[in-house]
Coordinates of C-alpha atoms in Angstrom, one line a residue:
M1 CA -88.1 8.1 112.3
I2 CA -84.5 7.1 112.6
E3 CA -82.9 9.8 110.3
D4 CA -81.7 11.7 113.4
L5 CA -79.5 8.7 114.2
E6 CA -77.2 9.4 111.3
V7 CA -73.7 10.4 112.5
Q8 CA -72.0 10.5 109.1
T9 CA -72.9 11.5 105.6
E10 CA -71.7 8.4 103.8
P11 CA -74.1 5.4 103.7
R12 CA -73.2 2.7 106.2
S13 CA -72.1 -0.7 105.0
F14 CA -73.7 -3.0 107.6
S15 CA -71.7 -6.2 108.3
R16 CA -73.3 -9.6 108.3
L17 CA -73.0 -9.6 112.1
D18 CA -74.8 -6.3 112.4
V19 CA -77.7 -7.7 110.3
A20 CA -77.8 -11.1 112.1
F21 CA -77.8 -9.4 115.5
A22 CA -80.6 -7.0 114.6
R23 CA -82.7 -9.8 113.1
F24 CA -82.1 -12.1 116.1
L25 CA -83.5 -9.4 118.4
S26 CA -86.4 -8.3 116.1
Q27 CA -87.7 -11.9 116.0
R28 CA -88.1 -11.7 119.8
T29 CA -90.5 -8.7 119.5
G30 CA -94.2 -8.5 118.8
F31 CA -93.7 -5.9 116.1
D32 CA -95.5 -5.8 112.7
P33 CA -93.2 -6.0 109.6
L34 CA -92.8 -2.2 109.4
Q35 CA -92.0 -1.8 113.0
K36 CA -89.5 -4.7 112.8
Q37 CA -87.8 -3.0 109.9
A38 CA -87.4 0.2 111.8
F39 CA -86.3 -1.6 114.9
E40 CA -83.7 -3.6 113.0
T41 CA -82.3 -0.5 111.4
I42 CA -81.7 1.1 114.8
V43 CA -80.1 -2.0 116.2
M44 CA -77.9 -2.4 113.1
T45 CA -76.9 1.2 113.4
G46 CA -75.9 0.7 117.0
S47 CA -73.9 -2.4 116.2
Y48 CA -72.2 -0.8 113.3
E49 CA -71.3 2.4 115.2
Q50 CA -69.9 0.4 118.0
N51 CA -67.5 -1.2 115.6
Q52 CA -66.6 2.3 114.3
G53 CA -65.4 3.3 117.8
H54 CA -68.5 4.7 119.4
S55 CA -69.7 3.3 122.7
C56 CA -73.3 4.3 122.0
I57 CA -75.5 6.2 119.5
Q58 CA -77.8 9.1 120.1
I59 CA -81.5 8.5 119.5
D60 CA -84.6 10.7 119.2
D61 CA -87.9 10.4 121.1
K62 CA -89.6 8.3 118.4
A63 CA -86.7 5.8 118.3
R64 CA -86.8 5.7 122.1
A65 CA -90.5 4.9 122.1
L66 CA -90.1 2.1 119.6
L67 CA -87.1 0.6 121.4
L68 CA -88.9 0.6 124.8
A69 CA -92.0 -1.0 123.1
S70 CA -89.8 -3.9 122.0
G71 CA -89.4 -5.3 125.5
L72 CA -85.6 -5.8 124.8
V73 CA -84.4 -2.4 126.1
E74 CA -83.6 -1.6 129.7
P75 CA -84.3 2.1 130.7
N76 CA -83.0 1.6 134.2
P77 CA -80.2 -1.0 133.9
E78 CA -78.8 -0.7 137.4
S79 CA -82.0 -2.2 138.9
Q80 CA -82.2 -5.1 136.4
A81 CA -81.3 -8.5 137.8
N82 CA -81.3 -10.2 134.4
P83 CA -79.9 -7.5 132.0
L84 CA -81.6 -7.0 128.7
P85 CA -79.4 -6.8 125.5
L86 CA -79.9 -3.0 125.0
V87 CA -79.7 -0.1 127.3
I88 CA -81.2 3.4 127.0
E89 CA -79.5 6.1 129.2
Q90 CA -80.8 9.7 128.6
D91 CA -80.7 10.0 124.7
R92 CA -78.1 7.3 124.2
L93 CA -78.6 3.7 123.1
Y94 CA -76.0 1.1 124.2
L95 CA -75.3 -2.5 123.7
H96 CA -75.6 -3.7 127.3
R97 CA -72.0 -4.8 127.5
Y98 CA -70.6 -1.4 126.5
W99 CA -73.0 0.4 128.9
N100 CA -71.6 -1.9 131.6
Y101 CA -68.0 -1.1 130.7
E102 CA -68.6 2.6 130.7
N103 CA -70.7 2.6 133.9
R104 CA -68.3 0.4 135.9
L105 CA -65.3 2.5 134.8
A106 CA -66.9 5.7 135.9
L107 CA -68.0 4.2 139.3
Q108 CA -64.5 2.8 140.0
I109 CA -62.7 6.0 139.1
K110 CA -65.1 8.0 141.2
A111 CA -64.3 5.7 144.1
M112 CA -60.6 6.1 143.6
T113 CA -60.9 9.8 143.6
Q114 CA -62.4 9.8 147.1
A115 CA -59.1 8.4 148.5
E116 CA -56.6 11.2 149.3
H117 CA -53.0 10.8 150.6
P118 CA -52.0 13.8 152.7
I119 CA -48.2 13.9 152.9
E120 CA -46.1 15.9 155.3
K121 CA -43.1 17.8 154.0
L122 CA -44.0 16.9 150.4
D123 CA -42.7 20.3 149.2
A124 CA -39.3 19.6 150.6
L125 CA -39.2 16.3 148.7
L126 CA -40.4 17.8 145.5
D127 CA -37.7 20.5 145.8
R128 CA -35.1 17.8 145.8
Y129 CA -36.5 16.0 142.8
F130 CA -37.4 19.0 140.7
D131 CA -34.8 21.7 140.2
M132 CA -36.5 25.0 139.4
R133 CA -33.4 26.1 137.5
D134 CA -34.3 23.5 134.9
E135 CA -37.7 25.0 134.4
T136 CA -39.5 21.9 135.5
D137 CA -42.3 23.7 137.4
D138 CA -45.1 22.0 135.5
Q139 CA -43.5 18.6 136.1
R140 CA -43.3 19.4 139.8
E141 CA -47.0 20.2 139.9
A142 CA -47.9 17.0 138.1
A143 CA -45.8 15.0 140.6
K144 CA -47.5 16.9 143.5
M145 CA -50.9 16.0 142.2
A146 CA -50.0 12.3 141.6
A147 CA -48.5 11.9 145.0
K148 CA -51.7 13.0 146.7
Q149 CA -54.2 11.0 144.6
S150 CA -55.0 7.4 144.0
F151 CA -56.0 8.1 140.4
S152 CA -54.0 10.4 138.3
I153 CA -53.7 11.4 134.6
I154 CA -50.6 13.1 133.3
T155 CA -51.0 14.2 129.7
G156 CA -48.9 16.2 127.3
G157 CA -47.4 16.3 123.9
P158 CA -44.1 14.6 122.9
G159 CA -41.1 15.7 124.8
T160 CA -43.0 17.2 127.7
G161 CA -41.3 14.8 130.1
K162 CA -44.2 12.5 131.0
T163 CA -42.0 9.5 131.5
F164 CA -39.2 11.4 133.3
T165 CA -41.9 12.9 135.6
V166 CA -43.4 9.6 136.5
V167 CA -40.0 8.0 137.3
K168 CA -39.5 10.8 139.9
I169 CA -43.0 10.2 141.2
L170 CA -42.2 6.5 141.6
A171 CA -39.0 7.3 143.5
L172 CA -40.8 9.9 145.7
L173 CA -43.6 7.4 146.6
Q174 CA -41.1 4.7 147.4
E175 CA -39.3 7.1 149.8
L176 CA -42.6 7.9 151.5
A177 CA -43.8 4.3 151.7
E178 CA -43.4 2.4 155.0
Q179 CA -42.9 -0.8 153.0
P180 CA -41.5 -1.0 149.4
L181 CA -44.3 -0.5 146.9
H182 CA -45.1 -3.3 144.5
I183 CA -45.2 -1.4 141.1
A184 CA -46.3 -2.5 137.6
L185 CA -45.4 -0.7 134.5
A186 CA -47.5 -1.4 131.4
A187 CA -48.4 -0.2 127.9
P188 CA -51.0 -1.2 125.3
T189 CA -48.5 -2.6 122.8
G190 CA -45.1 -4.3 122.7
K191 CA -43.6 -1.3 120.9
A192 CA -44.9 1.2 123.5
A193 CA -43.7 -1.1 126.3
M194 CA -40.2 -1.2 124.8
R195 CA -40.0 2.6 124.5
L196 CA -41.2 3.0 128.1
Q197 CA -38.7 0.5 129.3
E198 CA -35.8 2.3 127.6
S199 CA -37.0 5.6 129.0
I200 CA -37.3 4.3 132.6
G201 CA -33.8 2.8 132.4
K202 CA -32.3 6.1 131.3
S203 CA -34.2 8.2 133.7
K204 CA -33.4 6.2 136.8
A205 CA -29.7 7.0 136.6
K206 CA -30.5 10.7 137.0
L207 CA -32.6 10.5 140.1
P208 CA -31.4 12.4 143.2
C209 CA -32.0 9.5 145.6
S210 CA -30.2 6.5 147.1
E211 CA -29.4 3.4 145.1
A212 CA -31.8 1.5 147.4
I213 CA -34.7 3.7 146.2
K214 CA -33.6 3.4 142.6
N215 CA -33.6 -0.4 142.9
R216 CA -37.2 -0.4 144.0
I217 CA -38.3 1.2 140.7
P218 CA -38.9 -1.6 138.2
E219 CA -37.5 -1.4 134.7
T220 CA -39.5 -4.3 133.2
V221 CA -42.5 -3.1 131.2
T222 CA -45.2 -5.5 130.1
T223 CA -48.2 -5.1 127.8
L224 CA -51.6 -4.7 129.5
H225 CA -52.8 -8.0 128.1
R226 CA -49.9 -9.8 129.7
L227 CA -50.3 -7.9 132.9
L228 CA -54.0 -8.9 133.2
G229 CA -53.4 -12.4 132.0
A230 CA -55.2 -12.7 128.6
I231 CA -57.1 -16.0 128.1
P232 CA -57.3 -16.2 124.3
P233 CA -59.5 -16.5 122.3
S234 CA -61.9 -15.3 125.0
P235 CA -62.4 -11.6 126.0
Y236 CA -61.6 -12.5 129.6
F237 CA -58.5 -12.1 131.8
R238 CA -57.1 -14.1 134.7
H239 CA -57.1 -11.0 136.8
N240 CA -60.4 -9.4 137.6
A241 CA -62.4 -8.2 140.6
D242 CA -62.4 -11.7 142.1
K243 CA -58.7 -12.2 141.5
P244 CA -57.1 -8.8 141.6
L245 CA -53.5 -7.8 140.7
V246 CA -51.1 -7.7 143.6
Y247 CA -49.6 -4.3 142.7
D248 CA -49.9 -1.2 144.9
L249 CA -49.4 1.1 141.9
V250 CA -49.9 0.5 138.2
V251 CA -48.6 3.0 135.6
V252 CA -49.9 2.8 132.1
D253 CA -48.1 4.6 129.3
E254 CA -49.7 5.6 125.9
A255 CA -53.1 5.5 127.6
S256 CA -54.8 7.1 124.6
M257 CA -54.5 3.7 122.9
V258 CA -56.5 1.9 125.6
D259 CA -60.1 1.2 124.6
L260 CA -63.1 1.3 126.9
A261 CA -63.4 -2.4 127.4
L262 CA -59.7 -2.9 128.3
M263 CA -59.6 0.2 130.6
S264 CA -62.7 -1.0 132.4
K265 CA -61.2 -4.5 132.9
L266 CA -57.9 -2.9 134.2
L267 CA -59.9 -0.9 136.9
D268 CA -61.7 -4.1 137.7
A269 CA -58.4 -5.9 138.4
L270 CA -56.9 -3.3 140.7
K271 CA -56.8 -4.4 144.3
P272 CA -58.5 -2.2 146.9
G273 CA -56.4 0.8 147.8
A274 CA -54.2 0.5 144.7
R275 CA -53.1 3.6 142.8
L276 CA -53.3 4.1 139.0
I277 CA -51.3 6.7 136.9
L278 CA -52.3 7.1 133.2
L279 CA -49.7 8.7 130.9
G280 CA -50.5 9.8 127.3
D281 CA -51.2 12.5 124.8
K282 CA -55.0 13.2 124.9
D283 CA -54.7 14.8 121.4
Q284 CA -53.5 11.7 119.7
L285 CA -55.7 9.2 117.9
A286 CA -58.2 7.4 120.1
S287 CA -58.1 3.6 120.5
V288 CA -58.9 1.5 117.5
E289 CA -61.7 -0.2 119.5
S290 CA -64.6 1.6 121.2
G291 CA -64.3 4.7 123.2
A292 CA -62.0 7.7 123.6
V293 CA -61.2 7.0 127.3
L294 CA -58.2 9.2 127.9
A295 CA -59.6 12.2 126.1
D296 CA -63.0 11.8 127.9
L297 CA -61.4 11.5 131.3
A298 CA -59.1 14.5 130.7
M299 CA -62.1 16.7 130.1
A300 CA -64.4 15.3 132.7
E301 CA -65.7 18.0 135.0
T302 CA -65.1 16.3 138.4
L303 CA -61.7 14.9 137.5
Q304 CA -59.9 18.2 137.0
N305 CA -58.0 17.8 140.3
N306 CA -56.7 14.4 139.0
V307 CA -55.5 15.6 135.6
Y308 CA -52.4 17.6 134.8
T309 CA -51.3 18.6 131.4
L310 CA -47.6 19.1 130.7
K311 CA -47.1 21.9 128.2
K312 CA -43.4 22.7 128.0
S313 CA -41.6 20.5 125.5
H314 CA -37.9 19.8 126.4
R315 CA -36.8 18.1 123.2
F316 CA -39.5 18.7 120.6
G317 CA -39.4 22.2 119.0
G318 CA -38.9 24.1 115.8
A319 CA -41.0 23.5 112.8
I320 CA -42.1 20.1 113.9
K321 CA -43.7 21.5 117.0
E322 CA -45.2 24.4 115.1
L323 CA -46.7 22.0 112.5
A324 CA -48.1 19.7 115.3
E325 CA -49.7 22.6 117.1
A326 CA -51.2 24.1 114.0
V327 CA -52.7 20.7 113.0
N328 CA -53.9 20.1 116.6
F329 CA -55.7 23.5 116.7
Q330 CA -57.0 23.0 113.2
Q331 CA -55.2 26.0 111.7
D332 CA -55.1 24.5 108.2
E333 CA -53.7 27.5 106.4
L334 CA -50.9 28.0 108.9
A335 CA -50.1 24.3 108.8
W336 CA -49.8 24.3 105.0
Q337 CA -47.7 27.4 105.1
I338 CA -45.2 25.8 107.5
L339 CA -44.9 22.8 105.1
S340 CA -44.6 25.0 102.0
N341 CA -42.0 27.3 103.6
G342 CA -39.9 24.3 104.8
G343 CA -39.4 26.0 108.2
D344 CA -36.0 25.0 109.5
G345 CA -35.7 22.1 107.1
A346 CA -37.3 19.7 109.5
V347 CA -40.6 19.7 107.7
Q348 CA -41.3 19.9 104.0
C349 CA -43.3 18.4 101.1
L350 CA -41.5 15.6 99.3
D351 CA -40.5 16.8 95.8
E352 CA -38.9 13.5 94.7
D353 CA -40.5 10.4 93.3
L354 CA -42.1 8.7 96.2
I355 CA -41.0 5.1 95.6
D356 CA -37.5 6.0 94.6
Y357 CA -37.1 8.0 97.8
V358 CA -38.5 5.3 100.0
A359 CA -36.3 2.7 98.3
A360 CA -33.2 4.9 98.8
Q361 CA -33.9 5.1 102.6
Q362 CA -33.6 1.3 102.9
A363 CA -30.0 1.2 101.6
D364 CA -28.2 1.3 104.9
Y365 CA -30.1 -1.4 106.8
L366 CA -30.2 -3.7 103.7
Q367 CA -26.4 -3.3 103.3
L368 CA -25.9 -4.2 107.0
A369 CA -28.2 -7.2 106.6
K370 CA -26.3 -8.3 103.5
A371 CA -23.0 -8.0 105.4
G372 CA -24.3 -10.2 108.2
A373 CA -24.1 -7.4 110.9
E374 CA -25.6 -8.0 114.3
F375 CA -29.4 -7.7 114.4
E376 CA -29.4 -4.8 116.9
R377 CA -27.4 -2.7 114.3
I378 CA -29.7 -3.7 111.5
F379 CA -32.9 -3.1 113.5
Q380 CA -31.6 0.3 114.6
A381 CA -30.8 1.3 111.0
F382 CA -34.2 0.1 109.8
S383 CA -36.0 2.0 112.6
R384 CA -34.4 5.3 111.7
F385 CA -37.0 5.9 108.9
Q386 CA -40.6 5.0 108.4
V387 CA -43.4 5.6 105.9
L388 CA -46.8 6.3 107.6
C389 CA -50.0 6.0 105.6
S390 CA -53.6 6.8 106.4
N391 CA -55.1 3.9 104.6
R392 CA -54.5 0.2 104.1
Q393 CA -55.8 -0.1 100.6
G394 CA -55.8 2.1 97.4
K395 CA -53.3 4.3 95.8
N396 CA -50.5 5.5 98.2
S397 CA -51.8 3.1 100.8
V398 CA -49.8 0.7 102.9
A399 CA -50.4 -2.2 100.5
D400 CA -49.6 -0.1 97.5
I401 CA -46.3 1.3 98.8
N402 CA -45.1 -2.0 100.3
Y403 CA -45.7 -3.7 96.9
R404 CA -44.0 -1.0 94.8
V405 CA -41.0 -0.6 97.1
E406 CA -40.4 -4.3 97.1
Q407 CA -40.5 -4.3 93.3
K408 CA -38.1 -1.3 93.1
L409 CA -35.6 -2.9 95.5
A410 CA -35.8 -6.1 93.5
E411 CA -35.1 -4.2 90.3
Q412 CA -32.1 -2.6 92.1
K413 CA -30.9 -6.1 93.1
R414 CA -31.0 -5.2 96.8
I415 CA -33.4 -7.9 97.6
D416 CA -34.3 -11.3 96.0
L417 CA -38.1 -11.8 95.5
S418 CA -37.8 -15.3 94.3
G419 CA -39.5 -16.4 97.6
L420 CA -41.9 -14.9 100.2
W421 CA -39.0 -14.7 102.7
Y422 CA -35.8 -13.0 101.8
P423 CA -32.8 -11.5 103.8
G424 CA -33.8 -8.0 105.0
R425 CA -37.5 -8.5 104.7
P426 CA -39.1 -6.3 107.5
V427 CA -42.4 -7.6 108.8
M428 CA -45.1 -6.6 111.2
V429 CA -47.1 -9.2 113.2
T430 CA -50.8 -8.6 112.7
Q431 CA -52.1 -11.4 115.0
N432 CA -51.4 -12.0 118.7
N433 CA -49.6 -15.3 119.6
P434 CA -49.1 -15.3 123.4
A435 CA -47.4 -18.7 123.2
L436 CA -44.6 -17.3 121.1
H437 CA -44.7 -13.9 122.9
L438 CA -45.4 -12.2 119.6
Y439 CA -48.1 -9.6 119.5
N440 CA -50.0 -7.4 117.0
G441 CA -47.6 -4.6 116.0
D442 CA -44.3 -6.3 116.8
I443 CA -41.7 -5.7 114.0
G444 CA -39.1 -8.2 113.0
I445 CA -36.5 -8.6 110.2
C446 CA -35.8 -11.7 108.3
M447 CA -32.1 -12.6 108.2
P448 CA -29.8 -15.7 107.8
D449 CA -29.2 -17.3 111.2
S450 CA -25.7 -17.4 112.6
I451 CA -23.8 -19.4 115.1
P452 CA -20.8 -18.3 117.3
S453 CA -17.3 -19.1 115.9
T454 CA -14.0 -18.8 117.8
S455 CA -12.3 -17.6 114.7
S456 CA -14.6 -15.0 113.2
G457 CA -17.2 -14.3 115.9
Q458 CA -20.3 -15.3 113.9
V459 CA -20.8 -17.7 111.0
S460 CA -24.0 -17.8 108.9
T461 CA -25.8 -21.1 108.7
G462 CA -27.8 -19.9 105.7
K463 CA -31.1 -20.7 107.3
L464 CA -33.5 -17.8 107.3
M465 CA -35.0 -16.8 110.6
V466 CA -37.1 -13.8 111.7
F467 CA -35.6 -11.8 114.5
F468 CA -37.5 -9.6 117.0
Q469 CA -36.2 -7.3 119.7
R470 CA -38.1 -7.7 123.0
A471 CA -38.9 -5.0 125.4
D472 CA -36.1 -6.0 127.7
G473 CA -33.6 -5.6 124.9
S474 CA -33.2 -9.4 124.3
V475 CA -33.5 -10.8 120.7
K476 CA -35.7 -13.7 119.8
R477 CA -35.6 -15.6 116.6
Y478 CA -38.3 -17.7 114.9
L479 CA -38.6 -19.9 111.8
P480 CA -40.7 -17.9 109.3
A481 CA -43.3 -20.7 109.3
R482 CA -43.9 -20.2 113.0
V483 CA -44.3 -16.4 112.8
P484 CA -48.0 -15.5 113.2
H485 CA -49.8 -13.7 110.3
C486 CA -47.6 -10.8 109.3
E487 CA -47.1 -8.3 106.5
T488 CA -44.2 -6.5 104.9
V489 CA -43.7 -3.2 106.6
F490 CA -41.7 -0.7 104.5
A491 CA -44.9 1.3 105.2
M492 CA -47.3 1.1 108.1
T493 CA -50.6 2.7 109.0
I494 CA -50.5 5.7 111.3
H495 CA -52.6 3.8 113.8
K496 CA -49.9 1.1 113.9
S497 CA -47.2 3.7 114.5
Q498 CA -48.6 4.8 117.9
G499 CA -46.1 4.2 120.6
S500 CA -43.2 4.5 118.2
E501 CA -40.6 7.2 117.4
F502 CA -38.5 7.5 114.3
E503 CA -35.8 10.0 113.3
E504 CA -37.5 10.6 110.0
V505 CA -41.1 10.1 109.1
L506 CA -42.6 10.2 105.6
I507 CA -46.4 10.9 105.8
V508 CA -48.3 9.7 102.7
L509 CA -52.0 10.8 102.3
P510 CA -54.3 9.6 99.5
E511 CA -55.4 11.7 96.6
A512 CA -58.9 12.2 97.8
I513 CA -60.4 12.9 101.2
N514 CA -62.0 10.0 103.1
P515 CA -63.5 9.5 106.6
V516 CA -60.2 8.1 108.0
L517 CA -58.4 11.4 107.4
T518 CA -58.7 13.6 110.6
K519 CA -56.5 16.1 112.4
E520 CA -55.9 13.5 115.2
L521 CA -54.5 11.1 112.6
L522 CA -52.2 13.7 111.1
Y523 CA -51.1 15.0 114.6
T524 CA -50.3 11.4 115.6
A525 CA -48.2 10.9 112.5
I526 CA -46.3 14.3 112.9
T527 CA -45.5 13.5 116.6
R528 CA -43.8 10.2 115.6
A529 CA -40.9 12.1 114.1
K530 CA -37.9 13.2 116.2
K531 CA -35.9 15.1 113.5
T532 CA -37.5 15.2 110.1
I533 CA -40.9 15.1 108.5
K534 CA -41.7 14.8 104.8
L535 CA -45.2 14.8 103.4
V536 CA -46.8 13.5 100.3
A537 CA -50.2 15.1 99.9
G538 CA -52.1 17.7 97.8
E539 CA -53.0 21.0 99.6
A540 CA -56.8 20.3 99.2
V541 CA -56.5 16.8 100.9
F542 CA -54.1 18.1 103.6
T543 CA -56.3 21.1 104.6
A544 CA -59.5 19.0 104.5
T545 CA -57.7 16.5 106.9
V546 CA -56.8 19.2 109.3
R547 CA -60.4 20.5 109.3
Q548 CA -61.9 17.0 110.0
K549 CA -62.1 16.0 113.6
I550 CA -62.9 12.7 115.3
E551 CA -66.2 12.8 117.1
R552 CA -66.8 9.7 119.1
V553 CA -70.2 9.3 120.7
T554 CA -69.8 8.2 124.3
G555 CA -71.5 8.9 127.6
L556 CA -68.4 8.8 129.8
V557 CA -68.0 12.5 130.2
D558 CA -71.6 12.9 131.3
K559 CA -71.1 10.4 134.0
F560 CA -68.6 12.7 135.7
K561 CA -70.8 15.8 135.7
I562 CA -71.5 17.4 139.0

């Protein structure tokens, strides 16, 4: 009866929570043992798939009939005063909370699209901000769209000028506003916020407007959780529909990383009449949590006047661009040919020993750390190169490479592994700690602390501290014991690399295909590189990865059909 619910070929490994939730509900039905077993399997499947990133599951007529007979499923949730735990909408089964997120998000965006902003002499303003001699016609059209709409999505690959375009939009809107607009800039992670802040600062200087207008464009970028006012450990925020944000305009970068729940809560927290601009690459990995919001919204039928895709890359070309496009369009043979040929030298398969090569790339930053250089120089040197893996465990995984690289560096006497913490140890925070302003994905480096000296500038105290660079460029230091749960980060997962850029990226795939390996994962890894990509993978695994596509089950696109 429930065989049609299967969305993957491998058997599911239901968690204890999946099982407990299903049994909790089945005990509240009047089913016989066989019916309870079938009901529990459907509910466990829904709970499991939600944890895999789907906001709902598809069901057949038999499953629908059984679910409705349980008395725990609402077929018309909008009319239900006391919502039931499960929702059926068309052929989709939701946990009620995720139906509510999806439904509210769609309703709020639809309401925002009804508001238009006719602007006189807009073309003259656009002509000043966008010089056609620089071939920025697509950026001009994106700005024209965003200026007229309360809700806008600007999507495009790396180097297409999303940030530069939105800075011009902010300046243009400030010129048009009778009173200065109160603007918030946000991103899903601290790394993404730092990158956006750097880009905004550089772009403002080039604007063809007065200093007064430039000064109205904020440079401080915050994470979405800080913007909304997270209340850990609860899933709630200080800002919501009852206590909205004060901003007239909110800009969110790297919106592909924003999951369904967080996006819905952001829309809830916007004040009436506020604008929202989402920036991101719809072809990148979807969020780790449920939903594929940016991709779904970008393809929604009734939102096409609110979405603009930038296609011309202004800094991202050559073999890296060719490889990214081949992977994105699932042209596996062409992608492998580009790698095999070496292109312009920017992309190639690694023909050296993996661990020896990775260890060699750490020499510069470890030397700077040993010499007691300033943290900014050490961090910049470390951030030049990064190993990106698809998996956390197993051969050629994050755990495997981090362990083997540490051992190799210890053999070479470049680090001292006599203790957990050593000078030069790079770490990634894996647990949010708002009190310390440290968040999942933040990267720091362990170094001896230093104090100012009139004679030599800095003198080491010998005490080990962990240094982090904040989004505003400032540096914070913490005792290792105070740092939230973290892990060594000579290698990181591709998921964790979202929102980052590196001069050179080494992409390492496992020896056998697995469900994690998809063209979106590989595309995301490729587009983290600015200059060079090296790959460790067999042809069979590489081509299978390019052929495998993420298919998330959601109902969001259907909610925007005419």
